[in-house]
Short mmCIF file of C-alpha atoms and ligand atoms in Angstrom, two decimals:
data_model
loop_
_atom_site.label_atom_id
_atom_site.label_comp_id
_atom_site.label_asym_id
_atom_site.label_seq_id
_atom_site.Cartn_x
_atom_site.Cartn_y
_atom_site.Cartn_z
CA MET A 1085 0.00 0.00 0.00
CA ALA A 1086 2.79 2.39 0.85
CA LEU A 1087 4.52 1.67 -2.44
CA ARG A 1088 1.33 2.14 -4.39
CA CYS A 1089 0.77 5.55 -2.85
CA ALA A 1090 4.32 6.64 -3.53
CA GLY A 1091 3.96 5.72 -7.20
CA LEU A 1092 0.73 7.59 -7.47
CA PHE A 1093 2.11 10.73 -5.92
CA LEU A 1094 5.23 10.81 -8.06
CA SER A 1095 3.71 10.42 -11.46
CA LYS A 1096 0.82 12.69 -10.74
CA GLU A 1097 3.31 15.35 -9.78
CA LEU A 1098 5.09 14.89 -13.09
CA SER A 1099 1.98 14.95 -15.21
CA ALA A 1100 0.35 17.91 -13.52
CA SER A 1101 -0.36 20.50 -16.15
CA SER A 1102 -1.70 23.36 -14.13
CA GLN A 1103 -0.86 24.94 -10.82
CA ILE A 1104 -4.39 24.52 -9.56
CA ALA A 1105 -4.49 20.85 -10.45
CA LYS A 1106 -1.19 20.37 -8.67
CA GLN A 1107 -2.44 21.96 -5.49
CA PHE A 1108 -5.62 19.97 -5.64
CA ARG A 1109 -3.80 16.71 -6.01
CA GLN A 1110 -1.31 17.38 -3.28
CA LEU A 1111 -4.10 18.26 -0.94
CA HIS A 1112 -5.72 14.91 -1.58
CA ILE A 1113 -2.62 12.82 -1.55
CA SER A 1114 -1.63 14.18 1.81
CA THR A 1115 -5.01 13.37 3.33
CA ALA A 1116 -5.82 10.04 1.70
CA CYS A 1117 -4.05 7.34 -0.22
CA ALA A 1118 -6.54 5.79 -2.61
CA GLY A 1119 -6.72 5.43 -6.38
CA SER A 1120 -9.94 7.43 -6.36
CA ASN A 1121 -7.91 10.63 -6.05
CA PHE A 1122 -7.46 10.30 -9.79
CA LEU A 1123 -11.16 11.00 -10.25
CA LYS A 1124 -10.52 14.65 -9.69
CA ASP A 1125 -8.78 14.68 -13.06
CA SER A 1126 -12.07 14.18 -14.87
CA PRO A 1127 -14.02 17.36 -15.65
CA ASN A 1128 -17.22 15.31 -15.27
CA THR A 1129 -16.65 14.44 -11.64
CA ALA A 1130 -15.92 18.06 -10.82
CA LEU A 1131 -19.43 19.09 -11.89
CA ASP A 1132 -21.98 19.60 -9.15
CA LYS A 1133 -24.41 16.71 -9.61
CA SER A 1134 -27.09 18.27 -7.41
CA ILE A 1135 -27.93 20.94 -9.99
CA LEU A 1136 -29.48 18.46 -12.40
CA GLU A 1137 -31.42 16.90 -9.53
CA ARG A 1138 -33.23 20.22 -9.08
CA TYR A 1139 -34.49 20.18 -12.67
CA ARG A 1140 -35.35 16.51 -12.57
CA LYS A 1141 -37.98 17.34 -9.95
CA LEU A 1142 -39.86 19.70 -12.27
CA GLU A 1143 -43.03 18.27 -13.70
CA THR A 1144 -42.93 17.82 -17.49
CA PRO A 1145 -46.02 17.16 -19.67
CA ALA A 1146 -47.25 13.62 -19.02
CA ASN A 1147 -47.68 12.77 -22.71
CA ARG A 1148 -44.15 13.79 -23.70
CA VAL A 1149 -41.58 11.02 -23.56
CA GLN A 1150 -37.83 11.34 -23.88
CA ALA A 1151 -36.27 8.69 -26.08
CA THR A 1152 -32.53 8.05 -26.42
CA TYR A 1153 -31.82 6.44 -29.79
CA LEU A 1154 -28.65 4.30 -29.65
CA TRP A 1155 -26.68 2.94 -32.57
CA ILE A 1156 -23.30 1.43 -33.41
CA ASP A 1157 -20.97 3.70 -35.36
CA GLY A 1158 -18.67 2.84 -38.26
CA THR A 1159 -15.97 1.39 -35.98
CA GLY A 1160 -18.34 -1.46 -35.19
CA GLU A 1161 -17.53 -1.11 -31.52
CA HIS A 1162 -18.50 2.35 -30.31
CA ILE A 1163 -21.96 3.58 -29.38
CA ARG A 1164 -23.53 6.85 -30.47
CA LEU A 1165 -26.78 8.33 -29.27
CA LYS A 1166 -29.12 11.22 -29.64
CA ASP A 1167 -32.26 12.15 -27.80
CA ARG A 1168 -35.67 13.14 -29.05
CA VAL A 1169 -38.96 13.93 -27.43
CA LEU A 1170 -42.00 11.92 -28.55
CA ASP A 1171 -45.55 13.13 -28.14
CA LYS A 1172 -47.02 9.78 -27.22
CA ILE A 1173 -46.02 6.83 -25.11
CA PRO A 1174 -44.98 4.02 -27.45
CA THR A 1175 -46.18 0.48 -26.77
CA SER A 1176 -43.82 -1.23 -29.24
CA VAL A 1177 -41.03 -0.35 -31.68
CA ASN A 1178 -43.69 -0.03 -34.39
CA ASP A 1179 -44.93 3.13 -32.65
CA LEU A 1180 -41.47 4.69 -32.89
CA PRO A 1181 -40.48 6.90 -35.82
CA LYS A 1182 -37.41 6.16 -37.88
CA TRP A 1183 -34.82 8.91 -37.62
CA GLN A 1184 -31.62 9.96 -39.33
CA TYR A 1185 -28.19 11.26 -38.40
CA ASP A 1186 -25.04 12.55 -40.00
CA GLY A 1187 -23.23 9.37 -41.00
CA SER A 1188 -20.24 11.38 -42.22
CA SER A 1189 -19.48 12.16 -38.57
CA THR A 1190 -19.61 8.52 -37.47
CA TYR A 1191 -17.41 6.92 -40.18
CA GLN A 1192 -20.54 5.66 -41.94
CA ALA A 1193 -21.17 7.91 -44.93
CA ALA A 1194 -19.67 10.57 -47.18
CA GLY A 1195 -20.46 14.23 -46.45
CA GLU A 1196 -22.36 14.81 -49.70
CA ASN A 1197 -24.75 11.93 -48.98
CA SER A 1198 -24.61 11.80 -45.22
CA ASP A 1199 -28.13 11.01 -44.04
CA THR A 1200 -28.05 7.59 -42.42
CA ILE A 1201 -31.26 5.98 -41.19
CA LEU A 1202 -31.99 4.78 -37.67
CA ALA A 1203 -34.51 1.94 -37.43
CA PRO A 1204 -35.82 1.33 -33.89
CA ARG A 1205 -35.48 -2.34 -32.87
CA ALA A 1206 -35.81 -2.71 -29.10
CA ILE A 1207 -37.12 -0.59 -26.23
CA TYR A 1208 -35.69 -0.31 -22.71
CA ARG A 1209 -36.61 1.81 -19.70
CA ASP A 1210 -34.15 4.64 -19.26
CA PRO A 1211 -32.42 4.69 -15.85
CA PHE A 1212 -30.93 8.15 -16.51
CA LYS A 1213 -33.97 10.22 -17.44
CA PRO A 1214 -36.46 11.32 -14.80
CA GLY A 1215 -39.74 10.22 -16.40
CA GLN A 1216 -41.23 6.77 -15.79
CA ASN A 1217 -41.99 6.55 -19.52
CA ASP A 1218 -38.61 7.71 -20.78
CA ILE A 1219 -36.89 5.09 -22.90
CA ILE A 1220 -33.72 3.90 -24.55
CA VAL A 1221 -34.20 2.66 -28.10
CA MET A 1222 -31.68 0.28 -29.63
CA CYS A 1223 -31.53 0.95 -33.37
CA ASP A 1224 -29.77 -0.48 -36.39
CA THR A 1225 -28.58 1.64 -39.29
CA TYR A 1226 -29.27 1.88 -43.04
CA ASN A 1227 -27.75 3.76 -45.94
CA ALA A 1228 -29.85 6.07 -48.10
CA ASP A 1229 -30.46 3.17 -50.55
CA GLY A 1230 -32.13 1.16 -47.77
CA LYS A 1231 -29.28 -1.34 -47.43
CA PRO A 1232 -27.78 -2.03 -43.99
CA THR A 1233 -24.62 -0.03 -43.29
CA LYS A 1234 -21.36 -1.96 -43.18
CA SER A 1235 -21.32 -1.98 -39.39
CA ASN A 1236 -24.94 -3.13 -39.15
CA LYS A 1237 -24.44 -6.80 -38.24
CA ARG A 1238 -27.89 -6.98 -36.69
CA ALA A 1239 -29.79 -7.23 -39.97
CA ALA A 1240 -28.02 -10.45 -41.02
CA CYS A 1241 -28.29 -11.82 -37.49
CA GLN A 1242 -32.05 -11.19 -37.53
CA ALA A 1243 -32.36 -13.19 -40.76
CA ALA A 1244 -30.38 -16.09 -39.28
CA ILE A 1245 -32.42 -16.09 -36.07
CA GLU A 1246 -35.65 -16.21 -38.07
CA LYS A 1247 -34.42 -19.21 -40.07
CA ALA A 1248 -33.38 -21.03 -36.88
CA ASP A 1249 -36.49 -20.04 -34.96
CA ALA A 1250 -37.74 -23.60 -34.38
CA GLU A 1251 -34.50 -24.55 -32.57
CA GLU A 1252 -35.02 -21.82 -29.95
CA PRO A 1253 -31.44 -20.55 -29.70
CA TRP A 1254 -30.48 -19.05 -26.35
CA PHE A 1255 -27.44 -16.91 -25.72
CA GLY A 1256 -25.76 -15.80 -22.50
CA ILE A 1257 -22.83 -13.42 -22.80
CA GLU A 1258 -20.11 -12.66 -20.26
CA GLN A 1259 -18.87 -9.12 -20.79
CA GLU A 1260 -15.39 -8.46 -19.42
CA TYR A 1261 -14.16 -4.87 -19.28
CA THR A 1262 -11.40 -2.76 -17.79
CA LEU A 1263 -11.71 0.52 -15.94
CA LEU A 1264 -9.17 3.16 -16.84
CA ASP A 1265 -8.28 6.34 -15.16
CA VAL A 1266 -8.48 9.45 -17.31
CA ASP A 1267 -4.69 9.16 -17.69
CA GLY A 1268 -5.21 5.86 -19.56
CA ARG A 1269 -3.78 3.59 -16.85
CA PRO A 1270 -5.99 0.89 -15.31
CA PHE A 1271 -8.02 2.43 -12.52
CA GLY A 1272 -6.36 2.14 -9.11
CA TRP A 1273 -3.00 0.97 -10.53
CA PRO A 1274 0.13 2.79 -9.40
CA ALA A 1275 0.94 5.26 -12.14
CA ASN A 1276 4.64 4.40 -12.19
CA GLY A 1277 4.56 0.67 -11.68
CA TYR A 1278 2.42 -2.42 -11.44
CA PRO A 1279 0.24 -4.03 -8.84
CA ALA A 1280 1.31 -7.35 -7.34
CA PRO A 1281 0.93 -10.28 -9.79
CA GLN A 1282 -2.48 -11.76 -10.59
CA GLY A 1283 -3.92 -14.16 -8.07
CA PRO A 1284 -5.77 -12.35 -5.30
CA TYR A 1285 -8.05 -10.19 -7.45
CA TYR A 1286 -10.51 -12.55 -9.20
CA CYS A 1287 -13.81 -12.47 -7.26
CA GLY A 1288 -11.84 -10.65 -4.56
CA VAL A 1289 -12.88 -8.34 -1.78
CA GLY A 1290 -10.92 -5.61 -0.02
CA ALA A 1291 -9.58 -2.17 -0.84
CA ASP A 1292 -6.23 -3.62 -1.98
CA ARG A 1293 -7.92 -6.07 -4.38
CA VAL A 1294 -10.86 -4.45 -6.12
CA TYR A 1295 -11.45 -0.96 -7.43
CA ALA A 1296 -14.75 0.83 -8.11
CA ARG A 1297 -17.22 -1.74 -6.86
CA ASP A 1298 -19.77 1.08 -6.45
CA LEU A 1299 -19.75 1.59 -10.20
CA VAL A 1300 -20.29 -2.15 -10.79
CA GLU A 1301 -23.26 -2.24 -8.42
CA ALA A 1302 -24.84 0.92 -9.82
CA HIS A 1303 -24.57 -0.67 -13.27
CA ALA A 1304 -26.32 -3.87 -12.14
CA ILE A 1305 -29.25 -1.94 -10.68
CA ALA A 1306 -29.57 0.33 -13.72
CA CYS A 1307 -29.54 -2.66 -16.08
CA LEU A 1308 -32.23 -4.48 -14.11
CA TYR A 1309 -34.34 -1.32 -14.13
CA ALA A 1310 -33.89 -1.00 -17.89
CA GLY A 1311 -35.27 -4.50 -18.52
CA ILE A 1312 -32.02 -6.21 -19.45
CA ASP A 1313 -31.76 -9.94 -18.61
CA PHE A 1314 -28.85 -9.09 -16.33
CA ALA A 1315 -27.35 -12.25 -14.84
CA GLY A 1316 -24.49 -11.32 -12.49
CA THR A 1317 -21.14 -9.66 -11.94
CA ASN A 1318 -17.67 -10.56 -10.70
CA ALA A 1319 -14.28 -8.98 -10.22
CA GLU A 1320 -11.82 -10.31 -12.78
CA VAL A 1321 -8.30 -11.75 -12.71
CA MET A 1322 -6.54 -8.49 -13.58
CA PRO A 1323 -7.08 -5.68 -11.07
CA ALA A 1324 -9.49 -3.00 -12.42
CA GLN A 1325 -11.04 -5.64 -14.66
CA TRP A 1326 -14.65 -6.70 -14.09
CA GLU A 1327 -17.27 -8.88 -15.70
CA TYR A 1328 -21.02 -8.96 -15.93
CA GLN A 1329 -23.25 -11.47 -17.64
CA VAL A 1330 -26.51 -11.21 -19.57
CA GLY A 1331 -28.90 -14.04 -20.42
CA PRO A 1332 -29.66 -16.72 -21.10
CA SER A 1333 -32.09 -15.05 -23.49
CA LEU A 1334 -33.93 -16.19 -26.56
CA GLY A 1335 -32.80 -15.08 -30.00
CA MET A 1336 -31.81 -11.43 -30.39
CA LYS A 1337 -32.45 -10.33 -26.84
CA ALA A 1338 -29.00 -11.18 -25.43
CA ALA A 1339 -27.20 -9.20 -28.15
CA ASP A 1340 -29.56 -6.20 -27.87
CA ASP A 1341 -29.23 -6.36 -24.08
CA LEU A 1342 -25.46 -6.47 -24.31
CA TRP A 1343 -25.28 -3.32 -26.41
CA VAL A 1344 -27.66 -1.42 -24.16
CA SER A 1345 -25.84 -2.64 -21.02
CA ARG A 1346 -22.58 -1.38 -22.53
CA TYR A 1347 -24.16 2.01 -23.07
CA ILE A 1348 -25.37 2.09 -19.46
CA LEU A 1349 -21.89 1.12 -18.27
CA HIS A 1350 -20.20 3.92 -20.23
CA ARG A 1351 -22.78 6.40 -18.94
CA ILE A 1352 -22.33 5.50 -15.27
CA ALA A 1353 -18.56 5.51 -15.67
CA GLU A 1354 -18.89 8.98 -17.21
CA GLU A 1355 -20.60 10.12 -14.01
CA TYR A 1356 -17.79 8.71 -11.88
CA GLY A 1357 -15.15 10.19 -14.18
CA VAL A 1358 -13.75 6.73 -14.98
CA VAL A 1359 -13.28 5.39 -18.50
CA VAL A 1360 -14.45 1.93 -19.57
CA THR A 1361 -12.40 0.17 -22.21
CA LEU A 1362 -13.49 -2.98 -24.00
CA ASP A 1363 -10.02 -3.40 -25.47
CA PRO A 1364 -9.29 -7.14 -25.38
CA LYS A 1365 -5.72 -6.71 -24.14
CA PRO A 1366 -5.34 -3.41 -22.31
CA MET A 1367 -2.09 -4.43 -20.61
CA LYS A 1368 0.61 -6.45 -22.35
CA GLY A 1369 2.48 -9.18 -20.50
CA GLN A 1370 1.30 -11.41 -17.70
CA TRP A 1371 -2.08 -9.73 -17.38
CA ASN A 1372 -5.30 -11.39 -18.50
CA GLY A 1373 -7.02 -9.95 -21.53
CA ALA A 1374 -10.77 -9.39 -21.76
CA GLY A 1375 -13.30 -11.47 -23.64
CA ALA A 1376 -17.00 -11.81 -24.22
CA HIS A 1377 -17.48 -15.56 -23.70
CA THR A 1378 -20.68 -16.49 -25.49
CA ASN A 1379 -22.74 -19.32 -24.09
CA PHE A 1380 -25.07 -21.01 -26.54
CA SER A 1381 -27.79 -23.62 -26.44
CA THR A 1382 -30.74 -24.89 -28.43
CA LYS A 1383 -33.89 -26.69 -27.41
CA ALA A 1384 -32.23 -30.01 -28.33
CA MET A 1385 -29.10 -29.23 -26.28
CA ARG A 1386 -31.18 -28.36 -23.23
CA ALA A 1387 -33.30 -31.53 -23.43
CA ASN A 1388 -32.30 -34.88 -21.90
CA GLY A 1389 -29.40 -36.37 -23.81
CA GLY A 1390 -28.60 -32.92 -25.20
CA MET A 1391 -24.85 -33.64 -25.08
CA LYS A 1392 -25.20 -35.26 -28.51
CA ALA A 1393 -26.44 -31.98 -30.02
CA ILE A 1394 -23.68 -30.08 -28.19
CA GLU A 1395 -21.01 -32.39 -29.60
CA ALA A 1396 -22.48 -32.10 -33.11
CA ALA A 1397 -22.31 -28.30 -32.89
CA ILE A 1398 -18.71 -28.40 -31.65
CA GLU A 1399 -17.79 -30.71 -34.53
CA LYS A 1400 -19.15 -28.11 -36.98
CA LEU A 1401 -17.36 -25.28 -35.19
CA SER A 1402 -14.06 -27.17 -35.46
CA LYS A 1403 -14.26 -26.78 -39.25
CA GLN A 1404 -15.01 -23.04 -39.26
CA GLN A 1405 -12.26 -21.51 -37.13
CA GLU A 1406 -11.50 -18.78 -39.67
CA ARG A 1407 -15.09 -17.63 -40.07
CA HIS A 1408 -15.48 -17.35 -36.32
CA ILE A 1409 -12.22 -15.51 -35.71
CA ARG A 1410 -13.27 -13.00 -38.41
CA ALA A 1411 -16.65 -12.51 -36.70
CA TYR A 1412 -15.36 -12.32 -33.13
CA ASP A 1413 -13.76 -8.89 -33.04
CA PRO A 1414 -14.44 -5.64 -34.94
CA LYS A 1415 -11.09 -5.85 -36.75
CA GLU A 1416 -11.75 -9.34 -38.12
CA GLY A 1417 -9.19 -11.09 -35.92
CA LYS A 1418 -6.60 -8.36 -35.45
CA ASP A 1419 -7.77 -7.46 -31.95
CA ASN A 1420 -7.96 -11.07 -30.88
CA GLN A 1421 -4.44 -11.63 -32.16
CA ARG A 1422 -3.23 -9.74 -29.09
CA ARG A 1423 -5.44 -11.76 -26.76
CA LEU A 1424 -5.79 -15.35 -27.98
CA LEU A 1425 -2.24 -16.39 -27.19
CA GLY A 1426 -2.77 -19.94 -25.94
CA ALA A 1427 -1.92 -18.69 -22.45
CA LEU A 1428 -3.62 -16.73 -19.64
CA GLU A 1429 -6.86 -18.70 -19.96
CA THR A 1430 -7.09 -18.38 -23.75
CA SER A 1431 -6.73 -20.74 -26.69
CA SER A 1432 -4.47 -20.17 -29.67
CA ILE A 1433 -6.05 -18.00 -32.38
CA ASP A 1434 -5.32 -20.37 -35.26
CA LYS A 1435 -6.28 -23.70 -33.75
CA PHE A 1436 -9.73 -24.85 -32.70
CA SER A 1437 -9.86 -26.83 -29.45
CA TRP A 1438 -12.47 -27.85 -26.93
CA GLY A 1439 -12.72 -29.53 -23.57
CA VAL A 1440 -14.71 -30.07 -20.39
CA ALA A 1441 -14.01 -27.50 -17.63
CA ASN A 1442 -10.88 -26.40 -19.55
CA ARG A 1443 -10.33 -22.63 -19.79
CA GLY A 1444 -7.45 -22.85 -22.26
CA VAL A 1445 -9.65 -23.97 -25.15
CA SER A 1446 -11.79 -22.34 -27.85
CA VAL A 1447 -14.98 -24.01 -26.62
CA ARG A 1448 -15.56 -25.19 -23.07
CA ILE A 1449 -18.26 -27.51 -21.82
CA PRO A 1450 -18.93 -26.54 -18.21
CA ARG A 1451 -18.48 -29.40 -15.71
CA GLY A 1452 -22.12 -29.20 -14.64
CA VAL A 1453 -23.26 -29.59 -18.25
CA ALA A 1454 -21.02 -32.65 -18.78
CA ASP A 1455 -22.38 -34.20 -15.57
CA ALA A 1456 -26.02 -33.56 -16.53
CA GLY A 1457 -25.45 -34.68 -20.11
CA LYS A 1458 -27.31 -31.60 -21.38
CA GLY A 1459 -27.26 -27.81 -21.31
CA TYR A 1460 -25.03 -25.43 -23.26
CA PHE A 1461 -21.47 -24.73 -24.32
CA GLU A 1462 -19.24 -21.69 -23.93
CA ASP A 1463 -17.40 -20.16 -26.90
CA ARG A 1464 -14.43 -18.41 -25.25
CA ARG A 1465 -13.09 -16.77 -28.39
CA PRO A 1466 -15.22 -13.60 -28.81
CA SER A 1467 -13.25 -10.51 -27.87
CA SER A 1468 -14.55 -8.11 -25.21
CA ASN A 1469 -15.17 -5.52 -27.95
CA CYS A 1470 -16.94 -7.97 -30.26
CA ASP A 1471 -20.23 -7.15 -31.87
CA PRO A 1472 -22.59 -9.71 -30.29
CA TYR A 1473 -24.79 -9.55 -33.40
CA ALA A 1474 -21.88 -10.88 -35.47
CA VAL A 1475 -21.06 -13.53 -32.84
CA CYS A 1476 -24.63 -14.85 -32.53
CA ASP A 1477 -25.00 -14.74 -36.31
CA ALA A 1478 -21.86 -16.87 -36.84
CA LEU A 1479 -22.88 -19.41 -34.17
CA ILE A 1480 -26.34 -19.86 -35.69
CA ARG A 1481 -25.07 -20.10 -39.25
CA THR A 1482 -22.36 -22.66 -38.43
CA CYS A 1483 -24.16 -24.76 -35.83
CA LEU A 1484 -27.78 -24.60 -36.97
CA LEU A 1485 -27.94 -23.52 -40.61
CA ASN A 1486 -24.89 -25.55 -41.78
CA GLU A 1487 -23.64 -22.64 -43.88
P1 ADP B 1077 -18.01 -18.80 -16.24
O1 ADP B 1077 -17.36 -17.57 -15.72
O2 ADP B 1077 -17.78 -19.99 -15.37
O3 ADP B 1077 -17.68 -19.08 -17.67
P2 ADP B 1077 -20.57 -17.34 -15.84
O4 ADP B 1077 -21.40 -17.71 -14.68
O5 ADP B 1077 -19.81 -16.07 -15.79
O6 ADP B 1077 -19.63 -18.60 -16.19
O7 ADP B 1077 -21.48 -17.22 -17.13
C1 ADP B 1077 -22.36 -18.21 -17.52
C2 ADP B 1077 -23.19 -17.70 -18.68
O8 ADP B 1077 -23.89 -18.79 -19.25
C3 ADP B 1077 -24.22 -16.65 -18.33
O9 ADP B 1077 -24.09 -15.56 -19.22
C4 ADP B 1077 -25.56 -17.34 -18.56
O10 ADP B 1077 -26.51 -16.44 -19.06
C5 ADP B 1077 -25.18 -18.36 -19.63
N1 ADP B 1077 -26.05 -19.53 -19.71
C6 ADP B 1077 -26.49 -20.31 -18.68
N2 ADP B 1077 -27.30 -21.29 -19.15
C7 ADP B 1077 -27.36 -21.13 -20.50
C8 ADP B 1077 -28.04 -21.83 -21.56
N3 ADP B 1077 -28.80 -22.91 -21.33
N4 ADP B 1077 -27.87 -21.36 -22.82
C9 ADP B 1077 -27.11 -20.30 -23.07
N5 ADP B 1077 -26.46 -19.62 -22.13
C10 ADP B 1077 -26.57 -20.02 -20.85
MN1 MN B 1078 -17.79 -15.60 -16.23
MN1 MN B 1079 -14.43 -13.94 -16.90
MN1 MN B 1080 -16.69 -17.74 -19.09
#
């Protein structure tokens, strides 16, 4: 602890850009010795949060609903949003108007033909807005000619899910992520060094083991409020790394839920002045990367004797390693190249493998599933910044549609 504080003090001194910031930091470092001092570096945390609370108490017209339209930008991994006010309470996405935005500012269109279309696909309650009827709307995006944009992986996924409807595909996704300080270092890490090696942090408790649990718990509550099939959380192997799970959910819901839960996570982190990164390997070396393990089952796999269907799916997956690696990160394998090293609980990127209770493989069958002879399997390859629409799409097409 003493060492950690010394590191923090030193580098913060060096990086201080203004006299005021310097004074502020010194004041804090002399009175306390926690990573949360870094928060003061974020302009967001310096804002007085009680001012907004005053306006939130004002009564707004009952028939006017605030809607936050979310979409995925041209990077395939970052979320954009804009808000609009509706004049009636929608009961389904069919009540929601399409909308457009400037695709030339999101890497999705050229300036001279920039209007890109937002099609509402799923509705969630909004934990950030004051009204009971305020909503978040997950959208997918279309070019002016009506075709899905390049980063719209949802449209193809929807088609696959419809074809595989009778098999009742369920997905459950484990989202790992890393908290960063505004200086880009993992949150709570000494700025000039490293924490003690991995071991004590996974599912840990204690101020020297986990950082920002408040944020994690606020996120869980907000997701449940929103209507996400939120399934749990845990501290991860690398300090400042966390995980939450969604599902199991039928068809598209897990992927929609994952995108909206990511948005909620970024928003809450914004309030705390902490940055969330979904980079699959934020720290090189002997530090675990971050994935989005995707758990998959069908009606047949969940029924008695379902192990046969699980093994048949794994057999098909073993022949499509390339397709899946391309689908499992937004850079078609380049991000996962840094993570899938065949070490630190990952498999090698160019070889398919599977096993029971083994965390060094591409596909793991959980021990409980092997014992019951039915259930689901876990694909460990998707990167933390994957597009779950692309992941679910690939799983359905390989395992169920034999494409
Ligand atoms: P681990 O960390 O051991 O891999 P977790 O408990 O973090 O496991 O995650 C298990 C995931 O499996 C959850 O996301 C859950 O939704 C999902 N899951 C559980 N049962 C099924 C099922 N029948 N089909 C698909 N996913 C499932
Ligand atoms: Mn997990
Ligand atoms: Mn994990
Ligand atoms: Mn897992």
